[in-house]
Amino acid sequence: MTLMYALFNTFYGALKLITGIVAVYQLVLSLYGLWHRKQAVSHAPKKRFAVIIPAHNEERVVGPLIDSIKQQTYPDHLFDIHLIADNCTDHTAEVARMHGATVHLRENASDQGKGYAIEWMLNRLKEMKAEYDAIVMFDADNLVDPEFLAMMNDHLCRGDRVIQGYLDTKNPFDTWISVSLALSYWFDNRLWQYARRKLGLSCTLGGTGLCIDYTLLQEMGWKATGLTEDLEFGIRCVRRGIIPVWAHDAKVYDEKPTGFHASFRQRLRWQQGHFQCAKEHMIPMFIQGIRERNLAKIDMAVYLFQPMRSMLLFVGAMLMFALQYAAPEQTGTVSAAATFATDLWVAVNLLLFLEIPLALILERVNWRAYFGLALLPFFLWTWGPVTLQAYFTRSNRKWYHTVHKRAIRLDQLRER
């Protein structure tokens, strides 16, 4: 056995050990998401909400969102809709006003991105001396379930301070890209987010469908202006000892990209932002969690490791294929122990993949979603090059806007 192959075996063994431990951890935690009972609203309307919508050139989709918010079962006098027309060059502001939102015009060529727009809007509310109990954030392409605000009120009345709603998809069956993303979200919602909710762990904030206690925002400030502002804020909450909770029955529907290029660029931004947060917080969060024996902080550190895990899996697999091609005679000289370890590692990751159709069954999604499983392995593989490129461009802080086109109304969504 050559020295190169021996070194590779050592590296690949360590890679499988690390990624395997994380996979087993996720597999065990996901079991807590198997059983779900809908939580009834038990508190009368009380909390007053400021609904904030950051929007950049969203004239095609913002109207249906505002209409869906105005269709809430929650009393009209207990929420206001504030739309931020952020450096818009189209008719977003006019459309929003026509549908009943209060529009705030923001023009700032240097500080671009949703995080900056949110921070600017929160400062405006402070200047206006607006009296609210909580802030709710939606992306401009969203649709909102009629009971969303009622459920957020219920959580706030129970003492929760940061709440993340269920992230569903309004266009899952447009293309193989949109259905692949929808499959990932359905799995994540049930066997990642909801499972952690039942264990008292932090959910991961999704950037939309997010409710934050207004007093907490005034105490902490927003200060989340990176590529993944939701992740930044969630990390700060967990490090402060505040656990963001998952509201499984409060649904918000967003538009998924339909083309590969748009999806690649969106995921690249997510991973770049994730690497930036991991660099700053992963190790300190893990150490803090160990010292305090705080599983929520350890779990958040494990989540911050996920892009690195994806990259290691991708690089390791590519190296293995290259080695098999360059020196096929070496690949057969592996020990029984190494073979067993590989088989065990493959089995654990295969079980994780098989949890995706299980999540579809548990969430009772439309039968057409199951056809998307055929191309899902290839889509998941593309996370490898996305994450690899993100790692080498992780210093990038330029915000890329995702174009939204699907002006679907809430009543059309129900008919599907």
Coordinates of C-alpha atoms in Angstrom, one line a residue:
M1 CA 0.0 0.0 0.0
T2 CA 1.5 3.3 -1.1
L3 CA 2.1 6.1 1.4
M4 CA -0.4 8.3 -0.5
Y5 CA -3.1 5.7 -0.1
A6 CA -2.3 5.2 3.6
L7 CA -2.5 8.9 4.2
F8 CA -5.8 9.1 2.3
N9 CA -7.2 6.2 4.3
T10 CA -6.3 8.0 7.6
F11 CA -7.9 11.2 6.4
Y12 CA -11.0 9.5 5.0
G13 CA -11.4 7.4 8.2
A14 CA -11.3 10.6 10.3
L15 CA -13.8 12.2 8.0
K16 CA -16.2 9.3 8.3
L17 CA -15.9 9.3 12.0
I18 CA -16.6 13.0 12.4
T19 CA -19.5 13.1 9.8
G20 CA -20.8 9.8 11.1
I21 CA -21.1 11.0 14.7
V22 CA -23.0 14.1 13.4
A23 CA -25.3 11.9 11.3
V24 CA -26.0 9.5 14.2
Y25 CA -26.8 12.6 16.4
Q26 CA -29.2 13.9 13.8
L27 CA -30.8 10.5 13.3
V28 CA -31.5 10.1 17.0
L29 CA -32.9 13.6 17.4
S30 CA -35.2 13.2 14.4
L31 CA -37.1 10.4 16.2
Y32 CA -38.7 13.0 18.4
G33 CA -40.4 14.5 15.4
L34 CA -42.4 11.3 14.6
W35 CA -45.5 12.2 16.6
H36 CA -47.3 15.5 16.4
R37 CA -50.5 16.8 17.9
K38 CA -51.8 20.2 16.7
Q39 CA -51.7 22.7 19.5
A40 CA -54.9 24.6 19.9
V41 CA -54.9 28.4 20.4
S42 CA -55.6 28.9 24.1
H43 CA -55.2 32.7 24.6
A44 CA -57.5 35.5 23.5
P45 CA -56.1 38.2 21.1
K46 CA -53.9 40.5 23.2
K47 CA -50.6 41.2 21.7
R48 CA -50.1 44.0 19.2
F49 CA -47.9 43.3 16.2
A50 CA -45.9 45.3 13.7
V51 CA -45.7 43.2 10.5
I52 CA -42.6 44.2 8.6
I53 CA -42.0 43.3 4.9
P54 CA -38.6 44.1 3.4
A55 CA -39.1 44.4 -0.3
H56 CA -36.7 45.2 -3.2
N57 CA -38.5 45.3 -6.6
E58 CA -41.3 42.9 -5.7
E59 CA -44.3 44.5 -7.5
R60 CA -45.3 41.1 -9.0
V61 CA -45.7 39.3 -5.7
V62 CA -46.2 41.7 -2.8
G63 CA -50.0 42.2 -3.4
P64 CA -51.1 38.7 -2.6
L65 CA -48.9 38.7 0.5
I66 CA -50.5 41.8 1.9
D67 CA -54.0 40.4 1.1
S68 CA -53.2 37.2 3.0
I69 CA -52.0 39.2 6.0
K70 CA -55.3 41.2 5.9
Q71 CA -57.2 37.9 5.9
Q72 CA -55.9 37.0 9.3
T73 CA -58.4 35.7 11.9
Y74 CA -56.6 38.1 14.3
P75 CA -58.4 41.4 15.0
D76 CA -57.4 44.2 12.5
H77 CA -56.7 46.8 15.2
L78 CA -54.0 44.6 16.8
F79 CA -51.6 44.6 13.8
D80 CA -50.1 47.1 11.3
I81 CA -48.4 46.3 8.0
H82 CA -45.2 48.1 7.3
L83 CA -43.5 47.6 3.9
I84 CA -40.0 48.7 3.3
A85 CA -39.5 49.7 -0.3
D86 CA -35.8 49.1 -0.2
N87 CA -34.0 50.8 -3.1
C88 CA -36.9 49.9 -5.4
T89 CA -36.9 50.9 -9.1
D90 CA -40.3 49.4 -9.9
H91 CA -43.8 50.0 -8.6
T92 CA -43.5 48.0 -5.3
A93 CA -44.4 51.0 -3.2
E94 CA -47.5 51.8 -5.2
V95 CA -48.8 48.2 -5.2
A96 CA -48.3 47.9 -1.5
R97 CA -50.2 51.1 -0.8
M98 CA -53.0 50.0 -3.1
H99 CA -53.3 46.8 -1.0
G100 CA -53.4 48.6 2.3
A101 CA -49.8 48.6 3.7
T102 CA -48.0 51.6 5.2
V103 CA -44.9 52.1 2.9
H104 CA -41.5 53.3 4.1
L105 CA -39.1 54.4 1.3
R106 CA -35.5 53.5 1.9
E107 CA -32.6 54.6 -0.4
N108 CA -29.2 53.5 0.6
A109 CA -26.7 52.3 -2.1
S110 CA -24.0 51.3 0.3
D111 CA -25.8 49.2 2.9
Q112 CA -27.7 46.8 0.8
G113 CA -29.5 43.6 1.9
K114 CA -32.5 42.5 4.0
G115 CA -30.6 42.8 7.3
Y116 CA -29.8 46.5 6.8
A117 CA -33.4 47.2 5.7
I118 CA -34.8 45.5 8.8
E119 CA -32.4 47.4 11.1
W120 CA -33.4 50.7 9.4
M121 CA -37.1 49.9 9.9
L122 CA -36.7 49.0 13.5
N123 CA -35.0 52.4 14.1
R124 CA -37.9 54.1 12.3
L125 CA -40.4 52.4 14.6
K126 CA -38.4 53.5 17.6
E127 CA -38.3 57.1 16.3
M128 CA -42.1 56.9 15.7
K129 CA -42.5 55.8 19.4
A130 CA -44.7 53.0 18.1
E131 CA -46.2 50.8 20.7
Y132 CA -46.0 47.1 19.8
D133 CA -45.6 43.9 21.7
A134 CA -43.9 42.0 18.9
I135 CA -42.4 42.3 15.4
V136 CA -43.3 39.8 12.7
M137 CA -41.2 39.6 9.5
F138 CA -42.3 38.2 6.1
D139 CA -40.5 38.2 2.8
A140 CA -42.3 39.9 0.0
D141 CA -43.0 36.7 -2.0
N142 CA -44.8 35.0 0.9
L143 CA -48.3 33.9 1.7
V144 CA -49.5 33.6 5.3
D145 CA -51.9 31.1 6.9
P146 CA -55.0 32.9 8.3
E147 CA -54.2 31.8 11.9
F148 CA -50.6 32.8 11.9
L149 CA -50.9 35.9 14.1
A150 CA -53.3 34.2 16.5
M151 CA -50.7 31.4 17.0
M152 CA -47.9 33.9 17.5
N153 CA -50.1 35.7 20.1
D154 CA -50.5 32.4 21.8
H155 CA -46.8 31.7 22.0
L156 CA -46.1 35.2 23.3
C157 CA -48.7 34.8 26.0
R158 CA -47.1 31.6 27.1
G159 CA -43.8 33.4 27.5
D160 CA -41.9 32.6 24.3
R161 CA -39.9 35.5 23.0
V162 CA -38.6 34.4 19.6
I163 CA -40.9 32.2 17.5
Q164 CA -40.3 30.7 14.0
G165 CA -43.3 29.7 11.9
Y166 CA -43.5 26.6 9.6
L167 CA -41.7 27.3 6.3
D168 CA -43.8 25.8 3.5
T169 CA -43.6 26.3 -0.3
K170 CA -46.1 28.0 -2.5
N171 CA -44.7 26.6 -5.8
P172 CA -43.4 23.1 -5.1
F173 CA -44.4 21.6 -8.4
D174 CA -43.1 24.2 -10.8
T175 CA -39.8 22.4 -11.6
W176 CA -37.5 19.7 -10.3
I177 CA -35.5 22.4 -8.5
S178 CA -38.5 23.8 -6.6
V179 CA -39.8 20.4 -5.6
S180 CA -36.3 19.4 -4.5
L181 CA -36.1 22.4 -2.2
A182 CA -39.7 21.8 -1.0
L183 CA -38.7 18.2 -0.1
S184 CA -35.7 19.5 1.9
Y185 CA -37.9 21.9 3.8
W186 CA -40.7 19.4 4.6
F187 CA -38.0 17.1 6.0
D188 CA -36.3 19.9 7.9
N189 CA -39.6 21.2 9.3
R190 CA -40.7 17.9 10.7
L191 CA -37.6 15.9 11.7
W192 CA -35.2 18.8 12.4
Q193 CA -37.1 21.8 13.6
Y194 CA -40.2 20.2 15.3
A195 CA -38.0 17.4 16.8
R196 CA -35.8 20.0 18.5
R197 CA -38.9 21.9 19.7
K198 CA -40.0 18.8 21.6
L199 CA -36.6 18.5 23.2
G200 CA -36.5 22.1 24.3
L201 CA -33.7 22.9 21.8
S202 CA -33.4 26.0 19.6
C203 CA -34.9 26.0 16.2
T204 CA -33.0 27.6 13.4
L205 CA -34.5 30.9 12.2
G206 CA -35.6 31.0 8.6
G207 CA -35.6 34.7 7.8
T208 CA -39.4 34.8 7.3
G209 CA -42.4 33.9 9.3
L210 CA -40.4 35.1 12.3
C211 CA -41.9 36.7 15.4
I212 CA -39.7 38.5 18.0
D213 CA -40.8 40.1 21.3
Y214 CA -40.4 43.9 20.8
T215 CA -38.9 44.5 24.3
L216 CA -36.2 41.8 23.5
L217 CA -35.4 43.6 20.3
Q218 CA -35.0 46.9 22.1
E219 CA -32.7 45.1 24.6
M220 CA -30.5 43.3 22.1
G221 CA -30.8 45.4 19.0
W222 CA -31.0 43.8 15.6
K223 CA -27.4 44.1 14.5
A224 CA -27.8 41.2 12.0
T225 CA -26.7 42.6 8.6
G226 CA -24.8 39.8 7.1
L227 CA -25.8 37.4 4.3
T228 CA -27.7 35.2 6.8
E229 CA -29.2 37.7 9.1
D230 CA -31.7 35.2 10.5
L231 CA -28.9 32.8 11.6
E232 CA -26.9 35.7 13.1
F233 CA -29.8 36.8 15.3
G234 CA -30.7 33.2 16.3
I235 CA -27.1 32.6 17.4
R236 CA -27.1 35.8 19.5
C237 CA -30.3 34.6 21.2
V238 CA -29.0 31.2 22.1
R239 CA -25.7 32.6 23.4
R240 CA -27.9 34.9 25.6
G241 CA -29.9 32.0 26.9
I242 CA -33.0 32.7 24.9
I243 CA -34.3 29.7 23.0
P244 CA -36.1 30.4 19.7
V245 CA -39.1 28.1 19.5
W246 CA -40.7 26.4 16.5
A247 CA -44.4 26.9 15.8
H248 CA -45.3 23.9 13.7
D249 CA -48.9 24.9 12.9
A250 CA -48.2 28.5 12.0
K251 CA -47.5 28.3 8.3
V252 CA -45.9 30.7 5.9
Y253 CA -45.5 29.9 2.2
D254 CA -42.5 31.2 0.2
E255 CA -41.5 31.0 -3.4
K256 CA -38.7 28.6 -4.2
P257 CA -36.4 29.2 -7.2
T258 CA -37.3 27.3 -10.3
G259 CA -34.0 27.4 -12.2
F260 CA -30.7 25.8 -11.2
H261 CA -28.6 29.0 -11.6
A262 CA -31.0 31.0 -9.3
S263 CA -31.0 28.1 -6.8
F264 CA -27.2 27.8 -6.9
R265 CA -26.7 31.5 -6.2
Q266 CA -29.2 31.5 -3.4
R267 CA -27.7 28.5 -1.7
L268 CA -24.2 30.0 -2.3
R269 CA -25.3 33.1 -0.3
W270 CA -26.7 30.9 2.5
Q271 CA -23.5 28.9 2.8
Q272 CA -21.3 31.9 2.6
G273 CA -23.3 33.5 5.5
H274 CA -23.2 30.2 7.3
F275 CA -19.4 29.9 7.1
Q276 CA -19.1 33.5 8.3
C277 CA -21.3 32.8 11.4
A278 CA -19.5 29.5 12.0
K279 CA -16.1 31.1 12.0
E280 CA -17.1 33.6 14.7
H281 CA -19.4 31.5 16.8
M282 CA -19.1 27.7 16.4
I283 CA -16.1 27.0 18.7
P284 CA -17.0 29.5 21.4
M285 CA -20.6 28.3 21.3
F286 CA -19.5 24.7 21.7
I287 CA -17.1 25.5 24.5
Q288 CA -19.7 27.6 26.3
G289 CA -22.2 24.7 25.9
I290 CA -19.8 22.2 27.4
R291 CA -18.9 24.5 30.3
E292 CA -22.6 25.2 31.1
R293 CA -23.8 21.7 30.2
N294 CA -26.2 23.4 27.9
L295 CA -27.4 21.1 25.2
A296 CA -29.1 23.9 23.2
K297 CA -25.8 25.7 22.8
I298 CA -24.0 22.5 21.9
D299 CA -26.7 21.7 19.3
M300 CA -26.4 25.1 17.7
A301 CA -22.6 24.6 17.4
V302 CA -23.3 21.2 15.7
Y303 CA -25.7 23.0 13.3
L304 CA -23.0 25.6 12.5
F305 CA -20.7 22.6 11.6
Q306 CA -23.2 21.3 8.9
P307 CA -21.7 23.1 5.9
M308 CA -18.2 21.9 6.8
R309 CA -19.7 18.4 7.1
S310 CA -21.2 18.7 3.6
M311 CA -17.9 20.0 2.2
L312 CA -15.9 17.1 3.8
L313 CA -18.3 14.5 2.5
F314 CA -18.1 16.0 -1.1
V315 CA -14.3 16.3 -1.1
G316 CA -13.8 12.9 0.4
A317 CA -16.1 11.2 -2.1
M318 CA -14.3 13.0 -5.0
L319 CA -10.9 11.9 -3.7
M320 CA -12.1 8.3 -3.3
F321 CA -13.4 8.3 -6.9
A322 CA -10.1 9.8 -8.2
L323 CA -8.1 7.2 -6.3
Q324 CA -10.1 4.4 -7.6
Y325 CA -9.5 5.6 -11.1
A326 CA -5.8 6.3 -10.6
A327 CA -4.9 3.2 -8.6
P328 CA -7.7 0.6 -8.6
E329 CA -5.3 -2.1 -7.3
Q330 CA -4.9 -0.1 -4.0
T331 CA -8.7 0.2 -3.3
G332 CA -9.1 -3.5 -2.7
T333 CA -6.5 -3.7 0.1
V334 CA -8.6 -2.6 2.9
S335 CA -9.1 -4.3 6.2
A336 CA -12.3 -5.9 7.4
A337 CA -12.6 -3.2 10.2
A338 CA -12.3 -0.4 7.6
T339 CA -15.0 -2.1 5.4
F340 CA -17.3 -2.5 8.4
A341 CA -16.8 1.2 9.4
T342 CA -17.6 2.2 5.8
D343 CA -20.7 0.1 5.6
L344 CA -21.9 1.4 9.0
W345 CA -21.3 5.0 7.8
V346 CA -23.2 4.4 4.6
A347 CA -26.1 2.8 6.5
V348 CA -26.5 5.8 8.8
N349 CA -26.5 8.3 6.0
L350 CA -28.8 6.1 4.0
L351 CA -31.3 6.1 6.9
L352 CA -31.1 9.9 7.0
F353 CA -32.0 10.0 3.3
L354 CA -34.9 7.5 3.8
E355 CA -36.3 9.9 6.5
I356 CA -37.2 12.3 3.7
P357 CA -40.1 10.1 2.3
L358 CA -41.0 9.4 5.9
A359 CA -41.4 13.1 6.5
L360 CA -43.6 13.4 3.4
I361 CA -45.9 10.7 4.9
L362 CA -46.0 12.4 8.3
E363 CA -46.7 15.8 6.8
R364 CA -49.3 14.4 4.4
V365 CA -48.0 16.3 1.5
N366 CA -49.5 16.1 -2.0
W367 CA -48.8 12.8 -3.8
R368 CA -46.9 14.5 -6.6
A369 CA -44.1 15.3 -4.2
Y370 CA -43.0 11.7 -4.2
F371 CA -42.0 11.9 -7.8
G372 CA -39.4 14.5 -6.8
L373 CA -37.5 11.9 -4.9
A374 CA -36.1 10.5 -8.1
L375 CA -33.9 13.6 -8.8
L376 CA -33.4 14.5 -5.1
P377 CA -30.1 12.6 -4.8
F378 CA -28.6 14.7 -7.6
F379 CA -29.9 17.9 -6.1
L380 CA -28.4 17.0 -2.7
W381 CA -25.1 16.2 -4.5
T382 CA -25.0 19.8 -5.9
W383 CA -24.8 21.1 -2.3
G384 CA -21.2 19.8 -2.5
P385 CA -19.9 22.2 -5.1
V386 CA -22.1 25.0 -3.7
T387 CA -20.5 24.5 -0.3
L388 CA -17.0 24.2 -1.6
Q389 CA -17.3 27.4 -3.6
A390 CA -18.9 29.1 -0.6
Y391 CA -15.9 28.1 1.6
F392 CA -13.4 29.7 -0.8
T393 CA -15.6 32.8 -1.2
R394 CA -16.7 33.0 2.4
S395 CA -15.4 36.6 2.8
N396 CA -18.0 37.8 0.3
R397 CA -20.7 40.0 1.9
K398 CA -22.5 41.1 -1.3
W399 CA -26.2 40.5 -1.2
Y400 CA -27.7 38.8 -4.3
H401 CA -31.4 39.4 -4.7
T402 CA -33.6 36.4 -5.7
V403 CA -36.1 37.4 -8.3
H404 CA -39.7 36.4 -7.5
K405 CA -42.4 35.9 -10.2
R406 CA -45.2 33.6 -8.9
A407 CA -48.1 35.8 -7.9
I408 CA -50.2 33.0 -6.3
R409 CA -53.1 34.0 -4.1
L410 CA -53.9 32.2 -0.9
D411 CA -57.2 30.8 -2.3
Q412 CA -55.3 29.3 -5.2
L413 CA -52.9 27.6 -2.9
R414 CA -55.8 26.0 -1.0
E415 CA -57.2 24.6 -4.3
R416 CA -54.1 22.6 -5.0

